[in-house]
Coordinates of C-alpha atoms and ligand atoms in Angstrom, one line a residue:
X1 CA -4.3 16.1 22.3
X2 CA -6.9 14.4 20.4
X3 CA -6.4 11.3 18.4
X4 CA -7.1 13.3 15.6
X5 CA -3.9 15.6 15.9
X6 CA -1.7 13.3 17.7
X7 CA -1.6 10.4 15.2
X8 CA 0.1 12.6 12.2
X9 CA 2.4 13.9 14.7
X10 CA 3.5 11.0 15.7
X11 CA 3.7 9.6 12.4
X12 CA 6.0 12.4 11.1
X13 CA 8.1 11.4 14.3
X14 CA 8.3 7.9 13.2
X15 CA 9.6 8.9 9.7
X16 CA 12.0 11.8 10.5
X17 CA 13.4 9.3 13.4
X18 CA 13.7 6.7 10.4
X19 CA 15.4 9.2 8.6
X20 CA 18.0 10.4 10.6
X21 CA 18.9 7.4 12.2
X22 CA 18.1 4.5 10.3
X23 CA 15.8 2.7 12.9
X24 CA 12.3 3.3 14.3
X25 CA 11.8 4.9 17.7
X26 CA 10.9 2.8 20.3
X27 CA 7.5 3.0 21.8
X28 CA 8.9 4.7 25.4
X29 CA 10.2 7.5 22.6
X30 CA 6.8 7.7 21.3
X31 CA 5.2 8.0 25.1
X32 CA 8.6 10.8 26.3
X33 CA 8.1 13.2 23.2
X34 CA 4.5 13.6 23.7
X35 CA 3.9 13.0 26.9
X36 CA 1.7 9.4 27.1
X37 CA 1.0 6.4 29.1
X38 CA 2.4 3.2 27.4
X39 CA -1.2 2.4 26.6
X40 CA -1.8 5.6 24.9
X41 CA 1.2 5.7 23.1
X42 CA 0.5 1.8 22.0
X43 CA -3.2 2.7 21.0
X44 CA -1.7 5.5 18.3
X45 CA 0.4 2.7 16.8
X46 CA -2.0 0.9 16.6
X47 CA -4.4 3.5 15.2
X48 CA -0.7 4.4 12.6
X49 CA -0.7 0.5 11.6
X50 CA -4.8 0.4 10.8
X51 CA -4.5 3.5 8.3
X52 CA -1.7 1.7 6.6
X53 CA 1.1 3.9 7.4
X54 CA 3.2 2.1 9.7
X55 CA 3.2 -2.0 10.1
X56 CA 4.1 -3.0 14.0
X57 CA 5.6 -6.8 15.1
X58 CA 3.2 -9.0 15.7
X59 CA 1.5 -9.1 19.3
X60 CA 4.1 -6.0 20.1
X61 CA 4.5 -2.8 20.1
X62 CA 7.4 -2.3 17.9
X63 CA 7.9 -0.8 15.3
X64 CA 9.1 -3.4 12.0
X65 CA 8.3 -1.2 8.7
X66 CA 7.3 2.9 7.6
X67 CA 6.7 2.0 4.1
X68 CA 9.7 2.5 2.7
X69 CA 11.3 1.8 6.3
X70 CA 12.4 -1.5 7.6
X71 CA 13.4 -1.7 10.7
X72 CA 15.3 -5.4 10.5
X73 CA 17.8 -6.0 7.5
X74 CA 16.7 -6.8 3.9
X75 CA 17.6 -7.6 0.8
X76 CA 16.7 -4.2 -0.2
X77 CA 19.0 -1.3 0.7
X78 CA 18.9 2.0 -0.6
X79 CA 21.7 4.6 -0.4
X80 CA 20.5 8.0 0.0
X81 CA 22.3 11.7 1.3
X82 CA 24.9 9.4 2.3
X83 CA 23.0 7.3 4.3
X84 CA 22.0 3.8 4.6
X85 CA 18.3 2.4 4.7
X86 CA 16.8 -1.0 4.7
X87 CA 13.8 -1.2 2.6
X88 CA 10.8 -3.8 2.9
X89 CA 10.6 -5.3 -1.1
X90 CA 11.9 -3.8 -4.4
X91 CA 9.2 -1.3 -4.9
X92 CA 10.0 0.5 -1.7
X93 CA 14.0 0.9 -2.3
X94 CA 12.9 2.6 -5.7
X95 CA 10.1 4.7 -3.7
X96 CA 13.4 6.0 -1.4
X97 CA 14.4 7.8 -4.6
X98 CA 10.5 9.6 -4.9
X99 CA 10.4 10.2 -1.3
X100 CA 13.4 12.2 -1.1
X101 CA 14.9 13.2 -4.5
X102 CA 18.4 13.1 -4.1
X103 CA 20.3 10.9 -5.9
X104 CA 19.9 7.2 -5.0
X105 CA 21.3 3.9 -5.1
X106 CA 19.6 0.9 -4.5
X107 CA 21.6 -2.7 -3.6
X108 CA 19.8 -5.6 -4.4
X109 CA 20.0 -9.5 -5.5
X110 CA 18.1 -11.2 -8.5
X111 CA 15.4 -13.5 -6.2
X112 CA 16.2 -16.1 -8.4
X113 CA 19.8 -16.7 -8.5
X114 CA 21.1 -14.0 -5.9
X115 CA 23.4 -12.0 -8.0
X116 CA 23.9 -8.6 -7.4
X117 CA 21.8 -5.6 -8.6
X118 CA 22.2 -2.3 -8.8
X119 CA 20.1 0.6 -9.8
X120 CA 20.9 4.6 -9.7
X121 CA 18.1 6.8 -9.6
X122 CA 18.9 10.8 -10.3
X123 CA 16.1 13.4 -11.1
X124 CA 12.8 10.9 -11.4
X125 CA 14.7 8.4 -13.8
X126 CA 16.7 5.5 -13.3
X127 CA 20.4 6.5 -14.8
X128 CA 21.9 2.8 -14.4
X129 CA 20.7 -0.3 -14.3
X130 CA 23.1 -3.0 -13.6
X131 CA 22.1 -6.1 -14.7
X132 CA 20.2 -3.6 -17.6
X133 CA 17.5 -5.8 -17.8
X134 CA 16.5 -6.1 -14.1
X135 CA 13.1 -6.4 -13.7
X136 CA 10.4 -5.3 -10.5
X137 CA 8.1 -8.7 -10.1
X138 CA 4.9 -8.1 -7.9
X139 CA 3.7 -11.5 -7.8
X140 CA 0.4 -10.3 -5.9
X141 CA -2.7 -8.4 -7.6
X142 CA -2.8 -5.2 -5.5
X143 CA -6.1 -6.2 -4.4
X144 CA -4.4 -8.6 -2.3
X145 CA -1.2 -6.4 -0.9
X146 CA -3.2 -5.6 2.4
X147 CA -4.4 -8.7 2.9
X148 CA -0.6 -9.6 5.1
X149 CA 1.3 -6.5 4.2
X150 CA 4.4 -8.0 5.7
X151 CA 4.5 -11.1 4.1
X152 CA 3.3 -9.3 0.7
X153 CA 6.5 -6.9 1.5
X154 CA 8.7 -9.6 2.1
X155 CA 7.8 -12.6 -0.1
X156 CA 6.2 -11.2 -3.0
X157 CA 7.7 -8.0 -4.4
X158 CA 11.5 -8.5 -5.6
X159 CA 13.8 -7.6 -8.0
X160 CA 14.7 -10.2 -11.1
X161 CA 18.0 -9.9 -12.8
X162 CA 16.1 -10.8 -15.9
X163 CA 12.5 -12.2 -17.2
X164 CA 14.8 -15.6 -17.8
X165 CA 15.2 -15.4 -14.2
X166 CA 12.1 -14.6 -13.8
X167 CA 10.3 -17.3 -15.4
X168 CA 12.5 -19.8 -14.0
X169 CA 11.5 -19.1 -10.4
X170 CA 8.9 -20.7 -8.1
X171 CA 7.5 -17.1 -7.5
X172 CA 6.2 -16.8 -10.8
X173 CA 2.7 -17.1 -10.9
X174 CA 1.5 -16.0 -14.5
X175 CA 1.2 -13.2 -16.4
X176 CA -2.5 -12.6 -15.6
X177 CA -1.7 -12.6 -11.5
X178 CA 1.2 -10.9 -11.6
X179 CA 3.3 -7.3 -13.1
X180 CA 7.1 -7.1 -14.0
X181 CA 7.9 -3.4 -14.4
X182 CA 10.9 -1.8 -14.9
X183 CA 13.2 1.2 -12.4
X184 CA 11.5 3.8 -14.4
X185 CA 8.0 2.5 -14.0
X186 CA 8.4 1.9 -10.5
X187 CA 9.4 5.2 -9.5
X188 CA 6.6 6.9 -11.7
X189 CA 4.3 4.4 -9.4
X190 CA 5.9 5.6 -6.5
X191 CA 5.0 9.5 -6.6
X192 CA 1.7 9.2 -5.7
X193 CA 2.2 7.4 -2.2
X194 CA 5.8 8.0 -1.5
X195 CA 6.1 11.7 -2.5
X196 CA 4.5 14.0 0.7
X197 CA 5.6 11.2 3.2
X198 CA 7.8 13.7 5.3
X199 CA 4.9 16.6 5.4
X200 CA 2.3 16.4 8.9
X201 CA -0.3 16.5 6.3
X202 CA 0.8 13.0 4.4
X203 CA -2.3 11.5 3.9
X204 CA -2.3 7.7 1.6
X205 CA -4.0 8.7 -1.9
X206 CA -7.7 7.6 -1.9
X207 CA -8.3 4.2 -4.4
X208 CA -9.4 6.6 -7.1
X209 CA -6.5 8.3 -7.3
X210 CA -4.5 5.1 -7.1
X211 CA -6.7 3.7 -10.4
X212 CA -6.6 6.8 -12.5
X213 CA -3.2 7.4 -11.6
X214 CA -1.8 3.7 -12.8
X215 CA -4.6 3.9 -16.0
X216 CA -2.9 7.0 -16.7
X217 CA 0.6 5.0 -16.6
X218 CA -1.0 2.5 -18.9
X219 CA -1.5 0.1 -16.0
X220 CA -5.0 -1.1 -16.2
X221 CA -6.5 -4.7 -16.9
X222 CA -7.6 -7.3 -14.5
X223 CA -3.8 -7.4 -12.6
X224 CA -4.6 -3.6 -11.7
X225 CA -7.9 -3.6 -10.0
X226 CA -8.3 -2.8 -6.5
Ligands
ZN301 ZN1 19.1 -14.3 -11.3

């Protein structure tokens, strides 16, 4: 099978396995259910992790994060069809909630101070939010997200119990290099990338798409170039 059909199969693979079982498959999964050689089956992660779908440990094979995936534990869990997920940073538990629509719950901590927070998602909109004026903090300009997605994922977007708490820590960088958004906002971000995940034909939404789409959100400015 060429590269060209094997990479979306496999990366449907990766998700549904995500899905069903919390984890990523292994790479001697990826080599048994279509029938490679270690090096082949390496080469189309590789290929998954270039076109941004997938991110891999580094100098391995395995398999750490399918945006919204983690494969280690988090801070950032979201409860979905009565299952369990870790998520990589604060934008990706909310994305949980555009990637599969069903009612969702997301358990997280203020980065600040570490106190609980909870958020329910139902039908597009965030129905609580608990502290109520919890706050997504992307301390990066997106321009900069690829740059190390897994420290960008880890270190850089989190959730804020309030703009006090905010303010007060050391990952606030300043209005002009940074966004603070709320639930609702988030999730109306997340559509775009996060909606078609689980169809063969997923493909990431050209940087066009990505500007007009946030303009048309209201999202524009220096912080919002890409
Ligand atoms: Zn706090």
């Amino acid at each position: 099978m060429s590269t060209e059909l094997l990479a979306p199969r496999v990366r449907l693979f990766i998700f549904e396995h995500f899905l069903e079982h919390a984890a990523p498959p292994v790479v001697e999964q990826v080599m048994g259910t279509f029938s490679l050689s270690r090096d082949e089956a390496t080469d189309v992660l590789r290929d998954l992790e270039t076109a941004r779908h997938i991110a891999l440990v580094p100098g391995t094979a395995r398999i750490l994060m399918a945006f919204p995936f983690s494969a280690i534990a988090t801070p950032f869990r979201a409860t979905v069809r009565g299952r369990s997920y870790f998520a990589n940073c604060a934008w990706d538990a909310i994305a949980f909630h555009a990637m599969l629509g069903d009612d969702t719950r997301v358990d997280s901590f203020c980065h600040h101070c570490g106190a609980p927070i909870q958020i329910e998602l139902r039908d597009g909109r965030a129905t609580r939010v608990d502290p109520n004026e919890s706050l997504v903090y992307l301390a990066l300009r997106p321009a900069d997200w690829w740059g190390d997605i897994v420290t960008t994922c880890s270190n850089t977007m989190v959730f804020f119990a309030s703009a006090e708490h905010r303010d007060a820590s050391d990952l606030c960088t300043g209005a002009d290099a940074s966004a603070s958004l709320t639930p609702d906002q988030v999730h109306a971000l997340s559509g775009l990338i996060y909606g078609s995940k689980l169809a063969l034909d997923y493909a990431r939404p050209a940087k066009e798409a990505l500007l007009a789409h946030w303009a048309a959100m209201g999202l524009s400015g220096d912080y919002w170039k890409l």
